Amino acid sequence: QKEVEQNSGPLSVPEGAIASLNCTYSDRGSQSFFWYRQYSGKSPELIMSIYSNGDKEDGRFTAQLNKASQYVSLLIRDSQPSDSATYLCAPGGTGRRALTFGSGTRLQVQP
Amino acid sequence: KAGVTQTPRYLIKTRGQQVTLSCSPISGHRSVSWYQQTPGQGLQFLFEYFSETQRNKGNFPGRFSGRQFSNSRSEMNVSTLELGDSALYLCASTDSLMNTEAFFGQGTRLTVV
């Protein structure tokens, strides 16, 4: 079983729609979770951090965490073409394990 | 506050050569992690350093090595380069090993010919 699993996509949504990105992880000791956005040819950029079960909202982004199900998701409301990128899910480092990334979901927002 | 600085940004090397990449973390951050990213691949973890000690290591051959200095700057070295080592090498800076946000440098794109 991979440490972090994401659907590779591409996930295609029309402009203005809600994009839903999902991630599952295997390490039950994970206490923190991060979402990164990576444009083609660029380095990953941190866009959301979540540490507790439930929802965390930041602008158009909402992260959702369910530790019992080992599941974390990212919702992007009012999707824009500029949101087209690869989104990487990453359980935080634990000391025994470094920050670990999923393979990413490619999002395409159609104008 | 300055971000994570990686040098050089681009590098072309010949098979069999060795290469050294550098990463200066955010001021005050004591942990640096290195990742390799190849086309179509996710971020593959290489190693993680904290206070000059390697704390975690990924599944890469011994040709890949690294170190961290007392000022938290880190270098990684790849010896006997192979064509398959062509990749974007990224370093990430955090202020501790556990549950903290990591910030990436712009990366070094290495091409082996």
CSV table of C-alpha atoms in Angstrom, one decimal:
chain,number,residue,atom,x,y,z
A,1,GLN,CA,0.0,0.0,0.0
A,2,LYS,CA,1.3,3.4,-0.9
A,3,GLU,CA,1.9,5.9,1.9
A,4,VAL,CA,-0.2,8.5,0.2
A,5,GLU,CA,-2.7,7.8,-2.6
A,6,GLN,CA,-4.3,10.4,-4.9
A,7,ASN,CA,-6.2,10.0,-8.2
A,8,SER,CA,-3.8,11.2,-10.8
A,9,GLY,CA,-6.5,12.7,-13.0
A,10,PRO,CA,-6.8,14.8,-15.0
A,11,LEU,CA,-9.8,16.2,-13.2
A,12,SER,CA,-11.6,18.5,-15.5
A,13,VAL,CA,-14.1,21.0,-14.3
A,14,PRO,CA,-15.7,24.1,-15.9
A,15,GLU,CA,-14.9,27.6,-14.7
A,16,GLY,CA,-16.9,28.5,-11.7
A,17,ALA,CA,-17.5,24.9,-10.6
A,18,ILE,CA,-16.3,23.2,-7.4
A,19,ALA,CA,-13.3,21.0,-7.8
A,20,SER,CA,-13.0,18.2,-5.3
A,21,LEU,CA,-9.6,16.6,-4.7
A,22,ASN,CA,-9.1,13.5,-2.5
A,23,CYS,CA,-6.3,11.8,-0.7
A,24,THR,CA,-5.9,8.8,1.5
A,25,TYR,CA,-2.9,8.0,3.7
A,26,SER,CA,-1.6,4.9,5.5
A,27,ASP,CA,0.3,6.3,8.5
A,28,ARG,CA,-2.2,6.5,11.4
A,29,GLY,CA,0.4,8.5,13.3
A,30,SER,CA,0.1,11.5,11.0
A,31,GLN,CA,-1.1,14.6,12.8
A,32,SER,CA,-0.8,17.2,10.2
A,33,PHE,CA,-1.7,17.4,6.5
A,34,PHE,CA,-0.7,19.8,3.8
A,35,TRP,CA,-1.9,20.6,0.3
A,36,TYR,CA,0.5,22.0,-2.2
A,37,ARG,CA,-0.1,23.4,-5.7
A,38,GLN,CA,2.5,22.8,-8.4
A,39,TYR,CA,2.4,24.5,-11.8
A,40,SER,CA,4.2,22.8,-14.6
A,41,GLY,CA,7.9,23.4,-14.3
A,42,LYS,CA,7.6,25.1,-11.0
A,43,SER,CA,8.2,24.1,-7.4
A,44,PRO,CA,5.3,23.1,-5.0
A,45,GLU,CA,3.6,26.0,-3.2
A,46,LEU,CA,1.9,25.4,0.1
A,47,ILE,CA,-1.8,26.4,-0.1
A,48,MET,CA,-3.5,24.7,2.9
A,49,SER,CA,-2.5,23.2,6.3
A,50,ILE,CA,-4.9,21.2,8.5
A,51,TYR,CA,-4.3,19.6,11.8
A,52,SER,CA,-7.7,18.7,13.3
A,53,ASN,CA,-10.6,16.7,12.1
A,54,GLY,CA,-13.2,18.7,10.3
A,55,ASP,CA,-13.1,21.5,7.8
A,56,LYS,CA,-10.7,24.5,7.4
A,57,GLU,CA,-11.6,27.3,5.1
A,58,ASP,CA,-9.3,29.8,3.5
A,59,GLY,CA,-10.8,31.9,0.8
A,60,ARG,CA,-12.0,29.7,-2.0
A,61,PHE,CA,-10.2,26.7,-0.5
A,62,THR,CA,-11.6,24.2,2.1
A,63,ALA,CA,-9.6,21.3,3.4
A,64,GLN,CA,-11.4,18.5,5.1
A,65,LEU,CA,-9.8,15.9,7.4
A,66,ASN,CA,-11.1,12.6,8.7
A,67,LYS,CA,-8.4,10.9,10.7
A,68,ALA,CA,-10.5,7.9,11.5
A,69,SER,CA,-11.0,7.2,7.8
A,70,GLN,CA,-7.4,8.4,7.0
A,71,TYR,CA,-8.8,10.7,4.4
A,72,VAL,CA,-8.2,14.3,3.5
A,73,SER,CA,-9.7,16.4,0.8
A,74,LEU,CA,-9.4,19.8,-0.8
A,75,LEU,CA,-12.4,21.7,-2.3
A,76,ILE,CA,-11.8,24.6,-4.6
A,77,ARG,CA,-14.9,26.8,-5.0
A,78,ASP,CA,-15.5,29.0,-8.0
A,79,SER,CA,-12.7,27.3,-9.9
A,80,GLN,CA,-10.6,29.5,-12.2
A,81,PRO,CA,-8.4,28.7,-15.1
A,82,SER,CA,-5.5,29.8,-13.0
A,83,ASP,CA,-6.2,27.0,-10.6
A,84,SER,CA,-5.2,24.5,-13.3
A,85,ALA,CA,-2.2,22.8,-11.8
A,86,THR,CA,-1.2,19.6,-10.0
A,87,TYR,CA,-2.3,19.3,-6.4
A,88,LEU,CA,-0.2,17.4,-4.0
A,89,CYS,CA,-1.3,16.0,-0.7
A,90,ALA,CA,1.3,15.5,2.0
A,91,PRO,CA,1.0,14.1,5.6
A,92,GLY,CA,3.4,16.0,7.7
A,93,GLY,CA,6.7,14.7,9.0
A,94,THR,CA,6.6,12.7,12.2
A,95,GLY,CA,10.3,12.6,13.1
A,96,ARG,CA,10.4,8.9,12.1
A,97,ARG,CA,9.2,9.8,8.6
A,98,ALA,CA,9.7,12.9,6.5
A,99,LEU,CA,7.0,14.9,4.8
A,100,THR,CA,5.6,12.4,2.3
A,101,PHE,CA,3.9,13.3,-1.0
A,102,GLY,CA,1.2,11.7,-3.0
A,103,SER,CA,1.8,11.6,-6.8
A,104,GLY,CA,-0.7,14.5,-7.2
A,105,THR,CA,-3.9,15.1,-9.0
A,106,ARG,CA,-3.8,17.2,-12.2
A,107,LEU,CA,-6.7,19.7,-12.3
A,108,GLN,CA,-7.8,21.3,-15.5
A,109,VAL,CA,-10.3,24.2,-15.3
A,110,GLN,CA,-12.0,24.8,-18.6
A,111,PRO,CA,-12.9,28.4,-19.4
B,1,LYS,CA,12.0,37.2,5.2
B,2,ALA,CA,14.0,35.5,2.4
B,3,GLY,CA,12.7,32.2,1.1
B,4,VAL,CA,14.5,29.0,0.3
B,5,THR,CA,17.4,29.5,-2.1
B,6,GLN,CA,18.7,26.7,-4.3
B,7,THR,CA,21.7,27.0,-6.5
B,8,PRO,CA,22.4,26.6,-9.3
B,9,ARG,CA,19.0,26.8,-11.0
B,10,TYR,CA,20.1,24.8,-14.1
B,11,LEU,CA,22.9,22.4,-14.6
B,12,ILE,CA,24.0,20.2,-17.5
B,13,LYS,CA,26.4,17.4,-16.7
B,14,THR,CA,27.9,14.4,-18.6
B,15,ARG,CA,27.3,10.8,-17.6
B,16,GLY,CA,29.9,9.7,-15.1
B,17,GLN,CA,30.5,13.1,-13.6
B,18,GLN,CA,29.5,14.2,-10.2
B,19,VAL,CA,27.4,17.2,-9.1
B,20,THR,CA,26.8,19.2,-6.0
B,21,LEU,CA,23.6,21.2,-5.3
B,22,SER,CA,23.1,23.7,-2.6
B,23,CYS,CA,20.1,24.8,-0.5
B,24,SER,CA,19.9,27.7,1.9
B,25,PRO,CA,16.8,27.3,4.1
B,26,ILE,CA,14.6,30.1,5.5
B,27,SER,CA,16.3,32.0,8.2
B,28,GLY,CA,15.7,30.2,11.5
B,29,HIS,CA,14.7,26.9,9.9
B,30,ARG,CA,16.8,24.0,11.0
B,31,SER,CA,15.5,21.2,8.8
B,32,VAL,CA,16.1,20.7,5.2
B,33,SER,CA,14.7,17.9,3.0
B,34,TRP,CA,15.6,16.9,-0.5
B,35,TYR,CA,13.3,15.5,-3.2
B,36,GLN,CA,13.8,14.3,-6.7
B,37,GLN,CA,11.0,14.9,-9.3
B,38,THR,CA,11.1,13.3,-12.7
B,39,PRO,CA,8.5,13.7,-15.5
B,40,GLY,CA,5.4,11.8,-14.7
B,41,GLN,CA,6.7,10.9,-11.2
B,42,GLY,CA,5.8,12.4,-7.9
B,43,LEU,CA,8.2,13.8,-5.4
B,44,GLN,CA,10.6,11.1,-4.4
B,45,PHE,CA,12.1,11.7,-0.9
B,46,LEU,CA,15.9,11.6,-0.8
B,47,PHE,CA,16.9,12.6,2.7
B,48,GLU,CA,16.1,14.9,5.6
B,49,TYR,CA,18.6,16.8,7.8
B,50,PHE,CA,18.1,18.5,11.1
B,51,SER,CA,20.8,20.2,13.1
B,52,GLU,CA,23.6,18.8,10.9
B,53,THR,CA,22.3,15.2,11.3
B,54,GLN,CA,20.6,13.0,8.7
B,55,ARG,CA,17.3,12.0,10.3
B,56,ASN,CA,15.6,10.1,7.5
B,57,LYS,CA,16.7,8.7,4.2
B,58,GLY,CA,14.8,7.6,1.1
B,59,ASN,CA,15.3,4.6,-1.1
B,60,PHE,CA,18.1,5.9,-3.4
B,61,PRO,CA,21.5,4.4,-4.2
B,62,GLY,CA,24.6,5.4,-2.3
B,63,ARG,CA,25.6,7.7,-5.2
B,64,PHE,CA,23.2,10.2,-3.6
B,65,SER,CA,24.5,11.8,-0.5
B,66,GLY,CA,24.0,15.0,1.4
B,67,ARG,CA,25.1,17.0,4.4
B,68,GLN,CA,24.1,19.9,6.5
B,69,PHE,CA,26.3,22.7,7.9
B,70,SER,CA,26.1,24.5,11.2
B,71,ASN,CA,24.3,27.4,9.5
B,72,SER,CA,21.6,24.9,8.3
B,73,ARG,CA,22.6,25.2,4.7
B,74,SER,CA,22.6,21.9,3.0
B,75,GLU,CA,24.3,20.3,0.0
B,76,MET,CA,23.5,17.1,-1.9
B,77,ASN,CA,25.9,15.3,-4.1
B,78,VAL,CA,25.4,12.8,-6.8
B,79,SER,CA,28.4,10.9,-8.0
B,80,THR,CA,28.8,8.9,-11.2
B,81,LEU,CA,25.9,10.5,-12.9
B,82,GLU,CA,23.5,8.4,-15.0
B,83,LEU,CA,21.0,9.6,-17.6
B,84,GLY,CA,18.2,8.6,-15.3
B,85,ASP,CA,19.4,11.2,-12.7
B,86,SER,CA,18.0,14.0,-15.0
B,87,ALA,CA,15.4,15.6,-12.8
B,88,LEU,CA,14.2,18.6,-10.9
B,89,TYR,CA,15.8,18.5,-7.4
B,90,LEU,CA,13.9,20.3,-4.8
B,91,CYS,CA,14.7,21.2,-1.3
B,92,ALA,CA,12.2,22.0,1.4
B,93,SER,CA,12.8,24.0,4.6
B,94,THR,CA,11.0,23.6,7.9
B,95,ASP,CA,11.5,24.8,11.4
B,96,SER,CA,11.3,21.3,13.0
B,97,LEU,CA,10.9,17.7,12.0
B,98,MET,CA,7.3,17.2,13.1
B,99,ASN,CA,4.0,18.5,11.8
B,100,THR,CA,5.3,21.8,10.5
B,101,GLU,CA,4.8,23.5,7.2
B,102,ALA,CA,7.5,23.0,4.6
B,103,PHE,CA,8.5,25.6,2.0
B,104,PHE,CA,10.2,24.8,-1.2
B,105,GLY,CA,13.0,26.4,-3.1
B,106,GLN,CA,12.7,26.9,-6.9
B,107,GLY,CA,14.6,23.8,-7.6
B,108,THR,CA,17.7,22.8,-9.6
B,109,ARG,CA,17.0,21.3,-12.9
B,110,LEU,CA,19.7,18.8,-13.7
B,111,THR,CA,20.2,17.4,-17.2
B,112,VAL,CA,22.6,14.5,-17.7
B,113,VAL,CA,23.8,14.0,-21.2
